[in-house]
Every structure is written in structure tokens, then in C-alpha cells.
PDB file of C-alpha atoms and ligand atoms in Angstrom:
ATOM      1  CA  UNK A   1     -42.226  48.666 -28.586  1.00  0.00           C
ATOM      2  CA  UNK A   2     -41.160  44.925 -28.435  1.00  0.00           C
ATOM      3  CA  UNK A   3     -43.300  43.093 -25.731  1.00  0.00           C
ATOM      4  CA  UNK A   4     -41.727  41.163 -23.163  1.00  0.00           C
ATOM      5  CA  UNK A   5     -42.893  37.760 -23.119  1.00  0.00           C
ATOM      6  CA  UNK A   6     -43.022  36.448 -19.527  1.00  0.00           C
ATOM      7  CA  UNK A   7     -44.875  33.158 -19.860  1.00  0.00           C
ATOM      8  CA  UNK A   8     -42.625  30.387 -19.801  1.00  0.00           C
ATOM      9  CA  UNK A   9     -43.165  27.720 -22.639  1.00  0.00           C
ATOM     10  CA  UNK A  10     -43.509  24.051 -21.077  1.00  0.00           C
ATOM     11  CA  UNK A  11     -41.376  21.305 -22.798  1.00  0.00           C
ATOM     12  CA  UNK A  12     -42.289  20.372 -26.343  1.00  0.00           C
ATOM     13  CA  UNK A  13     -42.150  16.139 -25.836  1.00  0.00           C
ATOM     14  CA  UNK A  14     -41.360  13.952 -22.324  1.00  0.00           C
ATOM     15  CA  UNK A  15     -37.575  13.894 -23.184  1.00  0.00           C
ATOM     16  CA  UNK A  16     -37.009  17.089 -22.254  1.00  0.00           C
ATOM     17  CA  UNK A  17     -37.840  16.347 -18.451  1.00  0.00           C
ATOM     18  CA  UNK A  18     -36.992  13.005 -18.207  1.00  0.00           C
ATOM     19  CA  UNK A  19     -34.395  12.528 -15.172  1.00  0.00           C
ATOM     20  CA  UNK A  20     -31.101  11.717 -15.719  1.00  0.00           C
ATOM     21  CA  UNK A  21     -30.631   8.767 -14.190  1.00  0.00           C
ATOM     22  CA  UNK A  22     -28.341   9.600 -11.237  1.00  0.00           C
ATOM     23  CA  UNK A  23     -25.188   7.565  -9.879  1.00  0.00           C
ATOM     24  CA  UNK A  24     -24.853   6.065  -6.164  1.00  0.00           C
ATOM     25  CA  UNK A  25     -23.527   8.790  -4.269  1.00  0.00           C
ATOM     26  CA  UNK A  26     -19.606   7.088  -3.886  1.00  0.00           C
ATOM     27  CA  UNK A  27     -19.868   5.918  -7.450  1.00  0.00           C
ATOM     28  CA  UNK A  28     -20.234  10.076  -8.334  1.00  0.00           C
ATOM     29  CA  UNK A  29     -17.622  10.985  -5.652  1.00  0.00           C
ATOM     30  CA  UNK A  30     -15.383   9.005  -6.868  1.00  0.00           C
ATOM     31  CA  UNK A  31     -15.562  10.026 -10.638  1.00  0.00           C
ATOM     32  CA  UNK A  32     -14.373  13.420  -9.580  1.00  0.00           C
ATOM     33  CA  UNK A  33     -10.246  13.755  -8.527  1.00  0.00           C
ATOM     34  CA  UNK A  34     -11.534  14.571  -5.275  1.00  0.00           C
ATOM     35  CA  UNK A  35     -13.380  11.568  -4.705  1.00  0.00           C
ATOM     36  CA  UNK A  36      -9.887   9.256  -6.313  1.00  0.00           C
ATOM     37  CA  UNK A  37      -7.437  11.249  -3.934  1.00  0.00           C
ATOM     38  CA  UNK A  38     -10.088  10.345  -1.295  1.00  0.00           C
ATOM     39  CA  UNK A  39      -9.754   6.327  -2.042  1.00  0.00           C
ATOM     40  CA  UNK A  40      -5.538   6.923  -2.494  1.00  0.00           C
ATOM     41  CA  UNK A  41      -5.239   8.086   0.679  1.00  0.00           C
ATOM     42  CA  UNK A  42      -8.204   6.088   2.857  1.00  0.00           C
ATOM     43  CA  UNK A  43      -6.321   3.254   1.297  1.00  0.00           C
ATOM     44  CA  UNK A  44      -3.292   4.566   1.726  1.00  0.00           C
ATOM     45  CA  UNK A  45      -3.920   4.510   5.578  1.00  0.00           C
ATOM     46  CA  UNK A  46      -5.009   1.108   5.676  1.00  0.00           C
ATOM     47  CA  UNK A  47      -1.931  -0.735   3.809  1.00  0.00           C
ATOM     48  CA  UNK A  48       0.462   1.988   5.644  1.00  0.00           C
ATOM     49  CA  UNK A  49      -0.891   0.072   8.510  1.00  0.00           C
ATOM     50  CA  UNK A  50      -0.332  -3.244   7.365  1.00  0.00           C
ATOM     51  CA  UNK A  51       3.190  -2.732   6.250  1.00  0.00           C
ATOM     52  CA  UNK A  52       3.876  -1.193   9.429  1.00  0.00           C
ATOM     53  CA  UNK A  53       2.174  -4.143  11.648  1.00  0.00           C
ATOM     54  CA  UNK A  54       3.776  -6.707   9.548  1.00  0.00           C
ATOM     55  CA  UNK A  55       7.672  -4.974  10.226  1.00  0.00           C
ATOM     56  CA  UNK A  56       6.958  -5.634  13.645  1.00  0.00           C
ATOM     57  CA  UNK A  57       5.808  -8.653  13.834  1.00  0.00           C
ATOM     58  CA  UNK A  58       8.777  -9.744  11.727  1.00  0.00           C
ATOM     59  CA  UNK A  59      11.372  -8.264  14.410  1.00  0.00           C
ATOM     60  CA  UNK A  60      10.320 -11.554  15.973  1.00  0.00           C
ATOM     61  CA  UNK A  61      12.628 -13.056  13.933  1.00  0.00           C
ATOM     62  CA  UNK A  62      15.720 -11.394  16.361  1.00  0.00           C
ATOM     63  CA  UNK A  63      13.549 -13.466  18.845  1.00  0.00           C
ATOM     64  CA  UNK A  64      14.656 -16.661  17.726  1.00  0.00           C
ATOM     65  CA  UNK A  65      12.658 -19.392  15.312  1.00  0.00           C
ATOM     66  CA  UNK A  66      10.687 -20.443  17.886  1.00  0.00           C
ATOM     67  CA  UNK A  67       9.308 -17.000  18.388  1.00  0.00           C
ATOM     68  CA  UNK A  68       8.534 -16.113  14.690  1.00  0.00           C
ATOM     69  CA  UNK A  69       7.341 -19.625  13.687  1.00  0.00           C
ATOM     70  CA  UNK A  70       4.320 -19.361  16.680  1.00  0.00           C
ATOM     71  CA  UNK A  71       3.972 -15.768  15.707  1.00  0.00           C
ATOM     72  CA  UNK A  72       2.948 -17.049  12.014  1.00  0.00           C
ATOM     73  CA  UNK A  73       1.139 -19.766  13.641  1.00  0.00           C
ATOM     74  CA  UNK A  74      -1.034 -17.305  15.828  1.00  0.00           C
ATOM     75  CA  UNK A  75      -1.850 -15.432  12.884  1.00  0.00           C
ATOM     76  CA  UNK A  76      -3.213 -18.047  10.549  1.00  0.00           C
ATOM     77  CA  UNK A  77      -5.008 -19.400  13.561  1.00  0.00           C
ATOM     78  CA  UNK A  78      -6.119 -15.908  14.666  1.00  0.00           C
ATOM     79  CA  UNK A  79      -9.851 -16.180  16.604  1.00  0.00           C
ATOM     80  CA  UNK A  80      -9.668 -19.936  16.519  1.00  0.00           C
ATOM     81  CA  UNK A  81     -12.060 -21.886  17.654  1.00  0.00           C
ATOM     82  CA  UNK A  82     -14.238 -18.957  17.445  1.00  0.00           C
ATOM     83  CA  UNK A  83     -13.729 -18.828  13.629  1.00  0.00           C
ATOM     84  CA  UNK A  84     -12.030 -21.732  11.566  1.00  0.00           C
ATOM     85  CA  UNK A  85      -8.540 -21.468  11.288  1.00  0.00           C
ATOM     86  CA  UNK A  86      -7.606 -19.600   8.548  1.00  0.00           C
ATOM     87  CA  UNK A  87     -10.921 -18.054   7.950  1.00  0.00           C
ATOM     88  CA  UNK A  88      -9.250 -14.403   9.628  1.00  0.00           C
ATOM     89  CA  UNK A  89      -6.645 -14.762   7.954  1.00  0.00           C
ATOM     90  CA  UNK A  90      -8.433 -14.723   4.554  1.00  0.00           C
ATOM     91  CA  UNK A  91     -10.730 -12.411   5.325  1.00  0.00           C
ATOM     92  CA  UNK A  92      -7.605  -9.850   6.033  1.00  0.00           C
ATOM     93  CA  UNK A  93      -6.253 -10.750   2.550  1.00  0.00           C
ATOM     94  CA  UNK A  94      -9.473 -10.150   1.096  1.00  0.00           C
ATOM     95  CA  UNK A  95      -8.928  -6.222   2.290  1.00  0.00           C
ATOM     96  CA  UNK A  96      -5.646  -6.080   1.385  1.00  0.00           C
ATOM     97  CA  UNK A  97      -6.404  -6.883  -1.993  1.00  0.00           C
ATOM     98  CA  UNK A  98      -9.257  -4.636  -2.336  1.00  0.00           C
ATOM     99  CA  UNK A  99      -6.830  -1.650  -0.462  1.00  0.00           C
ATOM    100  CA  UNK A 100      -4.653  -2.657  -3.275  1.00  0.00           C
ATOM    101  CA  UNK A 101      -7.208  -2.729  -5.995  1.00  0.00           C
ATOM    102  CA  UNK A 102      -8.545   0.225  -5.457  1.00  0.00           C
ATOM    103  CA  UNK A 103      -5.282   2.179  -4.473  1.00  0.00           C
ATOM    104  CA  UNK A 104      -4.130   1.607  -7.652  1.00  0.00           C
ATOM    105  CA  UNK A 105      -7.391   2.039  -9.914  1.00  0.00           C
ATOM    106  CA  UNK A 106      -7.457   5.432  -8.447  1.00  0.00           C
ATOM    107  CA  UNK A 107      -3.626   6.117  -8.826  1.00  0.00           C
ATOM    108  CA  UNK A 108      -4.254   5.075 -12.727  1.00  0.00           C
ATOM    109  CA  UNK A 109      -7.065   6.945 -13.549  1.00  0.00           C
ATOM    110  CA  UNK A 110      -5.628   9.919 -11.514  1.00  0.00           C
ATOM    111  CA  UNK A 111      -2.807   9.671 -14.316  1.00  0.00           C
ATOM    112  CA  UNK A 112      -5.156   9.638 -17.224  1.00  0.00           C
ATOM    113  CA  UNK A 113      -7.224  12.590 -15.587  1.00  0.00           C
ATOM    114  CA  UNK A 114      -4.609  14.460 -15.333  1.00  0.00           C
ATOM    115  CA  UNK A 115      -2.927  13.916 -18.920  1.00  0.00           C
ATOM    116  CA  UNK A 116      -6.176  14.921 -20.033  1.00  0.00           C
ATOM    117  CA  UNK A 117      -6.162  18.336 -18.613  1.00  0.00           C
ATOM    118  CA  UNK A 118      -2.699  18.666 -19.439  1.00  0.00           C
ATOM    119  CA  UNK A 119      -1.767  17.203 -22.596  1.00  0.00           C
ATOM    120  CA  UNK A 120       1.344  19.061 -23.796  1.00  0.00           C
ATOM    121  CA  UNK A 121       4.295  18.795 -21.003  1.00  0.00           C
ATOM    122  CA  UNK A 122       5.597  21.503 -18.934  1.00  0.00           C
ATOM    123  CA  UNK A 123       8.095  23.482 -21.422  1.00  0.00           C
ATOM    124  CA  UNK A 124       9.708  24.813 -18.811  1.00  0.00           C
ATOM    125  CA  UNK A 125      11.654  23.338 -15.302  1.00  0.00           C
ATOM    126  CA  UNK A 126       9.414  24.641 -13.058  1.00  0.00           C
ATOM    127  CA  UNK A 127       7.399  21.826 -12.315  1.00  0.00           C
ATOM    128  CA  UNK A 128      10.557  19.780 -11.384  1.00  0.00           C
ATOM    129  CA  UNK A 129      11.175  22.571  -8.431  1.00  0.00           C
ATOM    130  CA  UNK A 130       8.340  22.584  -7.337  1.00  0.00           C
ATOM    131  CA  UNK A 131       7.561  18.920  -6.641  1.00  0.00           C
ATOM    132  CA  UNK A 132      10.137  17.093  -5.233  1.00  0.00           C
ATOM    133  CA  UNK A 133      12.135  13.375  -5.781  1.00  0.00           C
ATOM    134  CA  UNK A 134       9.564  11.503  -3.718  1.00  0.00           C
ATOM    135  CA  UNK A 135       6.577  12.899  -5.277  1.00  0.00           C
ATOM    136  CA  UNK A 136       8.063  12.509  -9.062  1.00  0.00           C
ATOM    137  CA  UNK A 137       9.008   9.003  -8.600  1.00  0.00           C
ATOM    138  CA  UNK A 138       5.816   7.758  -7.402  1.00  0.00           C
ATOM    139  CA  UNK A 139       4.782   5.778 -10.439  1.00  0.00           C
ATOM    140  CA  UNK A 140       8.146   4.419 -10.739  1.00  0.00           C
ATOM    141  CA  UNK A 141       8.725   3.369  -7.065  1.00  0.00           C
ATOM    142  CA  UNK A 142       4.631   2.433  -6.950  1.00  0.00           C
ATOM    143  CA  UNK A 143       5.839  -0.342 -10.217  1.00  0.00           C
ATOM    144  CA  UNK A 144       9.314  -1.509  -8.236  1.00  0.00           C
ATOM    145  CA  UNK A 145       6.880  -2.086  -5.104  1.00  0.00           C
ATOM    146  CA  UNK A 146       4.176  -4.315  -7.159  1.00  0.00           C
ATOM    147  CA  UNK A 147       7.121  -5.946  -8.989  1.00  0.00           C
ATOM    148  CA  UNK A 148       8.563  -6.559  -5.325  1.00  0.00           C
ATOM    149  CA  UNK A 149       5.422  -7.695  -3.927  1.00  0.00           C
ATOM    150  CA  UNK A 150       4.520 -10.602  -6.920  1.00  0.00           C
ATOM    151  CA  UNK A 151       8.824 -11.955  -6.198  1.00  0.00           C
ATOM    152  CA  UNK A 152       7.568 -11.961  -2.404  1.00  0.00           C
ATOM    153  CA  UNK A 153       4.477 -13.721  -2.260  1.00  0.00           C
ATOM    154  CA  UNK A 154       5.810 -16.640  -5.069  1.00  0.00           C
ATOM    155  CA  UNK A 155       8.983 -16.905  -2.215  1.00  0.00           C
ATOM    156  CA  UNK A 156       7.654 -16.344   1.057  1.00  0.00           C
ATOM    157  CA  UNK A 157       3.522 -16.884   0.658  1.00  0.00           C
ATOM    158  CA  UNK A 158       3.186 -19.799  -2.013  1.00  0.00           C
ATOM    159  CA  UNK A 159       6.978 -21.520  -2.172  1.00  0.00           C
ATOM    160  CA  UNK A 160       6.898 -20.873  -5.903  1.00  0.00           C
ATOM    161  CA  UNK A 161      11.123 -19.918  -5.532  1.00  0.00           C
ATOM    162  CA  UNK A 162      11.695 -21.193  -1.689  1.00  0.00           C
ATOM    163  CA  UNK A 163      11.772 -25.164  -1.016  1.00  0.00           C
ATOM    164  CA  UNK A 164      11.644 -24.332   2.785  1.00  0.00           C
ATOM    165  CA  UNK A 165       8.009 -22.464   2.761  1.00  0.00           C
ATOM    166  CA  UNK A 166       5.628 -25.370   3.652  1.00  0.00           C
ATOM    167  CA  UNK A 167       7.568 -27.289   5.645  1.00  0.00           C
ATOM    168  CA  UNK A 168       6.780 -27.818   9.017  1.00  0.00           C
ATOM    169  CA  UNK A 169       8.821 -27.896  12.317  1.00  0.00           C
ATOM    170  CA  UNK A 170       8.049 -28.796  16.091  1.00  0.00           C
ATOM    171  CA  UNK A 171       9.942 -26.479  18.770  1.00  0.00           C
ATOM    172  CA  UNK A 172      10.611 -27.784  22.012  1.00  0.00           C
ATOM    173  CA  UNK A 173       7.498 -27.777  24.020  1.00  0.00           C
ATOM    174  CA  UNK A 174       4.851 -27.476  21.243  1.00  0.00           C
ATOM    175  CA  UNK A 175       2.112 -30.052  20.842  1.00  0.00           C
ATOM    176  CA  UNK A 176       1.857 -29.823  16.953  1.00  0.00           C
ATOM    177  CA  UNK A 177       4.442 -28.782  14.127  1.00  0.00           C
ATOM    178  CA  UNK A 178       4.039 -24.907  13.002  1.00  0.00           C
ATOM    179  CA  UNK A 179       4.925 -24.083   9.604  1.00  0.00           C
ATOM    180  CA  UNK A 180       8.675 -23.010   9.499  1.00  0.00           C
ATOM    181  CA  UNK A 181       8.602 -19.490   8.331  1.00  0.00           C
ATOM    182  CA  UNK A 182      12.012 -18.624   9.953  1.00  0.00           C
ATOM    183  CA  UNK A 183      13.422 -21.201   8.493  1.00  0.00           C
ATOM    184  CA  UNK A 184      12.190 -20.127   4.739  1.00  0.00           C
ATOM    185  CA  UNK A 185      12.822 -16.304   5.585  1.00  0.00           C
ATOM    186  CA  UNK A 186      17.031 -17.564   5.955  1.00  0.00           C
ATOM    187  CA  UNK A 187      16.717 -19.366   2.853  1.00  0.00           C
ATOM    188  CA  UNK A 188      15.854 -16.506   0.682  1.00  0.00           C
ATOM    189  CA  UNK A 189      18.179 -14.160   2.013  1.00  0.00           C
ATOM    190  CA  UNK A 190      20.687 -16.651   1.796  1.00  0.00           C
ATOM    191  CA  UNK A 191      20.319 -15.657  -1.800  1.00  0.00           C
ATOM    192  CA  UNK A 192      22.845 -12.408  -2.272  1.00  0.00           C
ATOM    193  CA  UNK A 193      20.902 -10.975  -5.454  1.00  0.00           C
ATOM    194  CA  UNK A 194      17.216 -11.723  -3.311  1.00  0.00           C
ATOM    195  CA  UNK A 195      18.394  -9.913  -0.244  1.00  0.00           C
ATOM    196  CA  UNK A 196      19.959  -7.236  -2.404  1.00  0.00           C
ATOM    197  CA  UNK A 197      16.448  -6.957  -3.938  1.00  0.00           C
ATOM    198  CA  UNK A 198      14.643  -6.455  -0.556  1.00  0.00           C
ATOM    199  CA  UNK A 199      17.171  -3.814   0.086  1.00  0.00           C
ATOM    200  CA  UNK A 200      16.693  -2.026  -2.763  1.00  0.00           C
ATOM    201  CA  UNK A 201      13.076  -2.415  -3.334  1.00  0.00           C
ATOM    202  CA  UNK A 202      12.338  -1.256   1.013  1.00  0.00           C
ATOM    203  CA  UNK A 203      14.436   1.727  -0.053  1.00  0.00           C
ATOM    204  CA  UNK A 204      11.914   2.824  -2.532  1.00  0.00           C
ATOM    205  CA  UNK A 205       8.895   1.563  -0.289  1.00  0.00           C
ATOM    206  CA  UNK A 206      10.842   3.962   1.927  1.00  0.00           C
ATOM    207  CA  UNK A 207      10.388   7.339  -0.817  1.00  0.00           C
ATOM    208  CA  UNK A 208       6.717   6.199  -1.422  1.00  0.00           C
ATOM    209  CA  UNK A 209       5.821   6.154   1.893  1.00  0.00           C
ATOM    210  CA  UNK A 210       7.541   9.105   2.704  1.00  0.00           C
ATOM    211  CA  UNK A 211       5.574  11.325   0.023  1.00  0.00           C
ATOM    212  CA  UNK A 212       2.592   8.974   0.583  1.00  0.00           C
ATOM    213  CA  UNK A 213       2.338   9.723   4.281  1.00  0.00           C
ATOM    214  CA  UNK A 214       2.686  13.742   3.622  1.00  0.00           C
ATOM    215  CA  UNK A 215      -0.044  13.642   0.988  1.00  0.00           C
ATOM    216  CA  UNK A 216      -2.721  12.106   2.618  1.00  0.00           C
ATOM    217  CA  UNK A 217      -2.999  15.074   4.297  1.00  0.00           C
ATOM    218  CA  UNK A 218      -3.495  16.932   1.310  1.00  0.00           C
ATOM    219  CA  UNK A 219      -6.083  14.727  -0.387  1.00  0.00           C
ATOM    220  CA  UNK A 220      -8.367  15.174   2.827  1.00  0.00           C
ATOM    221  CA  UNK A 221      -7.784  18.958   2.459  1.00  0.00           C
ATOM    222  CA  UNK A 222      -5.656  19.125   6.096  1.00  0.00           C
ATOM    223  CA  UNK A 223      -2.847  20.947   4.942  1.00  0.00           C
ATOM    224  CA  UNK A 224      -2.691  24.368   6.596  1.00  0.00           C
ATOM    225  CA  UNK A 225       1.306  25.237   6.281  1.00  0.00           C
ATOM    226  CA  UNK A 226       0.740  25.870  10.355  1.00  0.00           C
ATOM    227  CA  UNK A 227       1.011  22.288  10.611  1.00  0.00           C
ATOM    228  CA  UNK A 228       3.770  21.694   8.241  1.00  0.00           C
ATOM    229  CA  UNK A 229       6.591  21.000  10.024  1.00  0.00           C
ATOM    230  CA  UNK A 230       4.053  17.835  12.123  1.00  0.00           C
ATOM    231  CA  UNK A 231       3.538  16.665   8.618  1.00  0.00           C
ATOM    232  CA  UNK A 232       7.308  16.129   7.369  1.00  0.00           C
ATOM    233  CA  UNK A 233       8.577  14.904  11.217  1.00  0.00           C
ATOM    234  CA  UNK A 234       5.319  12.146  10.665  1.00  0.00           C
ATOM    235  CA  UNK A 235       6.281  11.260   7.067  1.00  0.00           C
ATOM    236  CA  UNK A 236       9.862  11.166   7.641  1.00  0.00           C
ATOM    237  CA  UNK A 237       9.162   9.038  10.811  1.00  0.00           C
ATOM    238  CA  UNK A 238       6.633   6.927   9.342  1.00  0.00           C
ATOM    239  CA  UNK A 239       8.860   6.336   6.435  1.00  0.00           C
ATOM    240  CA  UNK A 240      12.358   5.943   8.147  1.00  0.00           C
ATOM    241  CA  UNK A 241      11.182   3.330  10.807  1.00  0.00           C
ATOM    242  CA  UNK A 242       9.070   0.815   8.095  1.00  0.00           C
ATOM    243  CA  UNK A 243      12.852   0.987   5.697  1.00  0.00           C
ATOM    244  CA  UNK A 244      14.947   0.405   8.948  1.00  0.00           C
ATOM    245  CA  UNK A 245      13.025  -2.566  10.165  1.00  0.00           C
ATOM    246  CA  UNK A 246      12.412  -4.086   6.767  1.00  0.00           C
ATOM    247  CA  UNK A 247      16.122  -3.590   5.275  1.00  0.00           C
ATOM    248  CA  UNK A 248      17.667  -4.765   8.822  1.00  0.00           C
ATOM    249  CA  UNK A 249      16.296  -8.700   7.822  1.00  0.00           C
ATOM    250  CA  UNK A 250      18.122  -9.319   4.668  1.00  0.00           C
ATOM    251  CA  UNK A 251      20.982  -7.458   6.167  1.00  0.00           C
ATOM    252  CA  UNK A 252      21.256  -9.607   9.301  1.00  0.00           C
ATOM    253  CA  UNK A 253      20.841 -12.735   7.256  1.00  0.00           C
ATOM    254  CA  UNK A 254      23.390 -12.039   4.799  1.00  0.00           C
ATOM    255  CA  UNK A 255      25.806 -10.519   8.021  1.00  0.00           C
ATOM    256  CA  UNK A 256      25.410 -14.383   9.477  1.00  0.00           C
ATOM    257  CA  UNK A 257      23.711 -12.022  12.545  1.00  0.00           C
ATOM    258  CA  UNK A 258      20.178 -14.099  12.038  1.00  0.00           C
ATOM    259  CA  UNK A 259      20.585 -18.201  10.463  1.00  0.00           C
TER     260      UNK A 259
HETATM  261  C1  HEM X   1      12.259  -7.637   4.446  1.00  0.00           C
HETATM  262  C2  HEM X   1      11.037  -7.441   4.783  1.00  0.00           C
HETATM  263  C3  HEM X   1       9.943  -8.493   4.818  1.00  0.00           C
HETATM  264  C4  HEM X   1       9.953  -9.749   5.339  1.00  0.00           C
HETATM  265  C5  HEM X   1      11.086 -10.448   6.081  1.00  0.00           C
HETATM  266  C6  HEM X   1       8.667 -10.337   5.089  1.00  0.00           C
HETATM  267  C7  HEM X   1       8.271 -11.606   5.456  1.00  0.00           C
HETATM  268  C8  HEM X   1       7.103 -12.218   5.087  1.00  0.00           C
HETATM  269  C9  HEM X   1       6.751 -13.600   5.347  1.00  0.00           C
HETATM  270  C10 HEM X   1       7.629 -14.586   6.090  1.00  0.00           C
HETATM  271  C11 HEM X   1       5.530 -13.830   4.828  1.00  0.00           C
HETATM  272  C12 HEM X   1       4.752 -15.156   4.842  1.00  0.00           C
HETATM  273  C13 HEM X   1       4.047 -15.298   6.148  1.00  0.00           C
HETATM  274  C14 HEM X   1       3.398 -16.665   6.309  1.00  0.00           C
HETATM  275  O1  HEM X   1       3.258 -17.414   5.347  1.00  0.00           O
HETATM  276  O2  HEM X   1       3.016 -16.955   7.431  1.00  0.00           O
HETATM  277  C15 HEM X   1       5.078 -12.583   4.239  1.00  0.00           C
HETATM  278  C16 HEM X   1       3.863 -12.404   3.640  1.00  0.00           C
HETATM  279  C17 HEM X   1       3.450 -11.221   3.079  1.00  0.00           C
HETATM  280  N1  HEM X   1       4.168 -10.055   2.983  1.00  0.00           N
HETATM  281 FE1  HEM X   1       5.998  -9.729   3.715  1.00  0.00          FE
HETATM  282  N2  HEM X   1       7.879  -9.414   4.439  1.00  0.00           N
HETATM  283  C18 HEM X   1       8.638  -8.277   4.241  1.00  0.00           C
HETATM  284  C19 HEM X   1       8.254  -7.109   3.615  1.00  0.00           C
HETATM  285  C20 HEM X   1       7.013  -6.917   3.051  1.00  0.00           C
HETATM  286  C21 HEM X   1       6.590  -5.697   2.434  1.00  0.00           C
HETATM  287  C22 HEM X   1       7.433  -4.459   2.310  1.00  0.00           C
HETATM  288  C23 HEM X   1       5.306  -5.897   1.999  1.00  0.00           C
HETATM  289  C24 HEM X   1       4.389  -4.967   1.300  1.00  0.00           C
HETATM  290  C25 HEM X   1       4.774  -4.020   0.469  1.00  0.00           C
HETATM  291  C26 HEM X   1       4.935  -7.237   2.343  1.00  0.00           C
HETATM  292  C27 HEM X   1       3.731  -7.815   2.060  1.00  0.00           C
HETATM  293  C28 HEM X   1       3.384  -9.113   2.363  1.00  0.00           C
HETATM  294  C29 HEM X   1       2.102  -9.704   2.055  1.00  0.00           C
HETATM  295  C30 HEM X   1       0.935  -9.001   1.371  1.00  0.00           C
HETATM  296  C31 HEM X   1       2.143 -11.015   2.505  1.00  0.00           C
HETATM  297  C32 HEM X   1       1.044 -12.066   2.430  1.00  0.00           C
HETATM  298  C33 HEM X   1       0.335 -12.122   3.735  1.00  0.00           C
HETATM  299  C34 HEM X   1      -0.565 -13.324   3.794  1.00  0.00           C
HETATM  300  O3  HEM X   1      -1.108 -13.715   2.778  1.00  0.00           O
HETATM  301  O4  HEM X   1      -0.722 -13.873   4.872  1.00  0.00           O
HETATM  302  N3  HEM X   1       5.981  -7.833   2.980  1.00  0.00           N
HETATM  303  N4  HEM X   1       6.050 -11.636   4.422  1.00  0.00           N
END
């Protein structure tokens, strides 16, 4: 009868129990497509929250120059003297660009994750009825909104394609000049193709949003159906109020209603 042979044999050489050197904890998170959808939609969060502030404080604009031009003003000198001016301001940007950064690291490698476990397409149409325009244009509308966002930092932000942005302009009543940001908004949308641009690249911010907005909830793992009909009103919501606000500028511009 063959003996069973309980003793357990210890490792030959030192390799065999040498630790693997572990990752930081977020650093292993985030190598899993848990840990990426995670990042897409904590960042997600964040820049819906910027786009959203920054609509609003651009319905200033309806306010008059005066109004939008001290608006700007407050911002870049946001805690002064507490902080230098500026220093907020740049400090803001920093996170932006990180949101950014890492929005779109995650949305890439999400891609290439997911080729991987799928590398031969759907055969049949099924995946096309299941998700829906928003969530299959994604990539596409994600590109239009970069593309829009490099045109709208050269005009508005650095002046590269607007010879009003830099200029400076005293209202009546102010001690100092403020830079003239109304004045440089009217000058781009004075532009037919530009405005038409803003139009149709908010539109698409619009469909992004709108599936970005419903998703998050998925990626943190909220999504009983219960609470389905919450989800769309939000996204729809969300979405619908950022595109009104941000298409009504060119709009008025180019309708004479803002100049
Ligand atoms: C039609 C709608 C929009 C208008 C009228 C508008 C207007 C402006 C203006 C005037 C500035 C320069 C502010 C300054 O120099 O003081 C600016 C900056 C900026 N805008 Fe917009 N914006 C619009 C839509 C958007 C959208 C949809 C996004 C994002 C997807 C966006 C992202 C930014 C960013 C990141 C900056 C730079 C902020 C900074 O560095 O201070 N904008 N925008």
C-alpha cells in the first residue's frame, strides 16, 4: 500500500520565498478596471463641476461687460492678499489638468483593456442595442471636446487667435483696468465658423455628459434599477442645462442679443 507522505518539503533555495515586492495600494487599485472606472468617474465629478461652475459664471456676460470683466478679475485675484494674486488661480489649473490627465489615462487604457479581452468584434448587432448613441460615441465626442478645448484656450486663455484677450479696460467706478474678457468673448463669436464650432462642439459636450453623468453611478457600483429613473432625470438635467447655457453665448453674439 502506497504511503501517504504528510511532511511538507521546505523550499529548495531563498527564491522560492522571497516576497514579491508589492505595489502602493492605489497604484494596484488602479491597475485593475475597477480601480480606472474609479479615477473616470472621481474625475469625472470634479471637471463636471468645473464645466458647470464656469457656465454660470459666464451668464454674467447677459449682465453687462462690467459684470463679467470684475467677475474674471475676482477670479484671478481669488484670496488676495491672503495669497498672491494669481497663485489660486494656478493652483485650480493645476487640478484641472491632473482631472484631465488622469481622466483620460484611464479612459485609454480602459480601451486597450478591453480590446484585450475582446479582440475579435461583435459579429452580431447586439451590442449596438444594447448600448446606446451616448455611450458609443464617447471616444469620438471625448476627441471633438479635447480638439475644442486646445481652439479655446489659444482664443480665449492665451490670445493665440483673439487680438482682444489681454487688453485691458477701466469701467466706470473702478480704481484699476481689469482685463477685458467680454470684450474678447464678442470678438470670437463675431467669427460665424468659431461660434458655429462652440455650438457644435457644446452639443457633443452635451452627449458626453449625458452618458458620463449616468455612468458614474455605475463605476461606483450604485446602480440598483430602483433608482433608475433618478439616474436618467440627473443625467438628462445635468446634461441639458451645461449645453443650454454654453450654446446660448455664441448664439446671442451672433443674434446681435450680446456686443
Ligand atoms: C460657450 C461657452 C464658453 C465660454 C463663453 C467660455 C469662456 C471662457 C473664457 C472667457 C475664458 C478665459 C477666462 C479668463 O481669461 O479670465 C475661458 C477659460 C477656460 N475655459 Fe471656457 N468657455 C466656454 C466653454 C468651456 C467649456 C465647455 C470648457 C470645458 C470643456 C471650458 C474650459 C475652459 C478652461 C479649462 C479655461 C481656462 C481657465 C483658466 O485657465 O483660467 N470652457 N473660458
Amino acid at each position: 500500500m502506497a504511503q501517504i507522505v504528510t511532511s511538507q518539503r521546505g523550499p529548495v533555495t531563498g527564491t522560492a520565498t522571497a516576497k514579491k515586492k508589492r505595489r502602493p495600494f492605489l497604484l494596484d487599485l488602479y491597475s485593475t478596471a475597477v480601480g480606472k472606472k474609479y479615477v473616470m468617474g472621481a474625475t469625472g465629478i470634479a471637471m463636471m463641476g468645473f464645466v458647470l461652475f464656469h457656465m454660470i459664471g459666464n451668464l454674467k456676460m447677459y449682465a453687462g461687460a462690467a459684470d463679467l470683466d470684475h467677475y474674471a478679475h475676482f477670479l484671478q485675484t481669488l484670496l488676495y492678499p491672503l495669497a498672491p494674486k494669481g497663485w489660486v488661480l494656478w493652483i485650480l489649473r493645476g487640478g484641472l489638468i491632473t482631472m484631465l490627465f488622469l481622466h483620460l489615462h484611464a479612459a485609454y487604457s480602459l480601451t486597450v483593456m478591453n480590446r484585450h479581452a475582446r479582440p475579435v468584434k461583435y459579429q452580431s448587432k447586439r451590442d449596438y442595442q444594447i448600448a446606446n448613441f451616448a455611450s458609443r460615441t464617447m471616444r469620438m465626442s471625448g476627441l471633438v471636446i479635447l480638439a475644442f478645448l486646445v481652439w479655446h484656450l489659444a482664443d480665449l486663455t492665451f490670445g493665440v487667435v483673439n487680438s482682444e484677450v489681454g487688453k485691458m479696460i477701466a469701467h466706470p467706478g473702478d480704481d484699476e483696468p481689469v482685463k477685458a474678457v467680454y470684450a474678447s468673448i464678442v470678438y470670437s463669436f463675431q467669427r460665424t465658423p468659431v461660434a458655429l464650432f462652440y455650438v457644435f462642439a457644446n452639443v457633443l459636450l452635451g452627449i458626453h455628459l449625458f452618458h458620463g453623468a449616468w455612468s458614474i453611478f455605475q463605476s461606483f457600483g450604485w446602480n440598483n434599477p430602483r433608482f433608475n429613473t433618478w439616474r436618467r432625470a440627473f443625467a438628462t438635467g445635468f446634461a441639458a442645462i451645461v449645453v443650454v447655457g454654453n450654446v446660448s453665448f455664441p448664439i446671442a453674439v451672433m443674434a446681435g442679443v450680446v456686443g
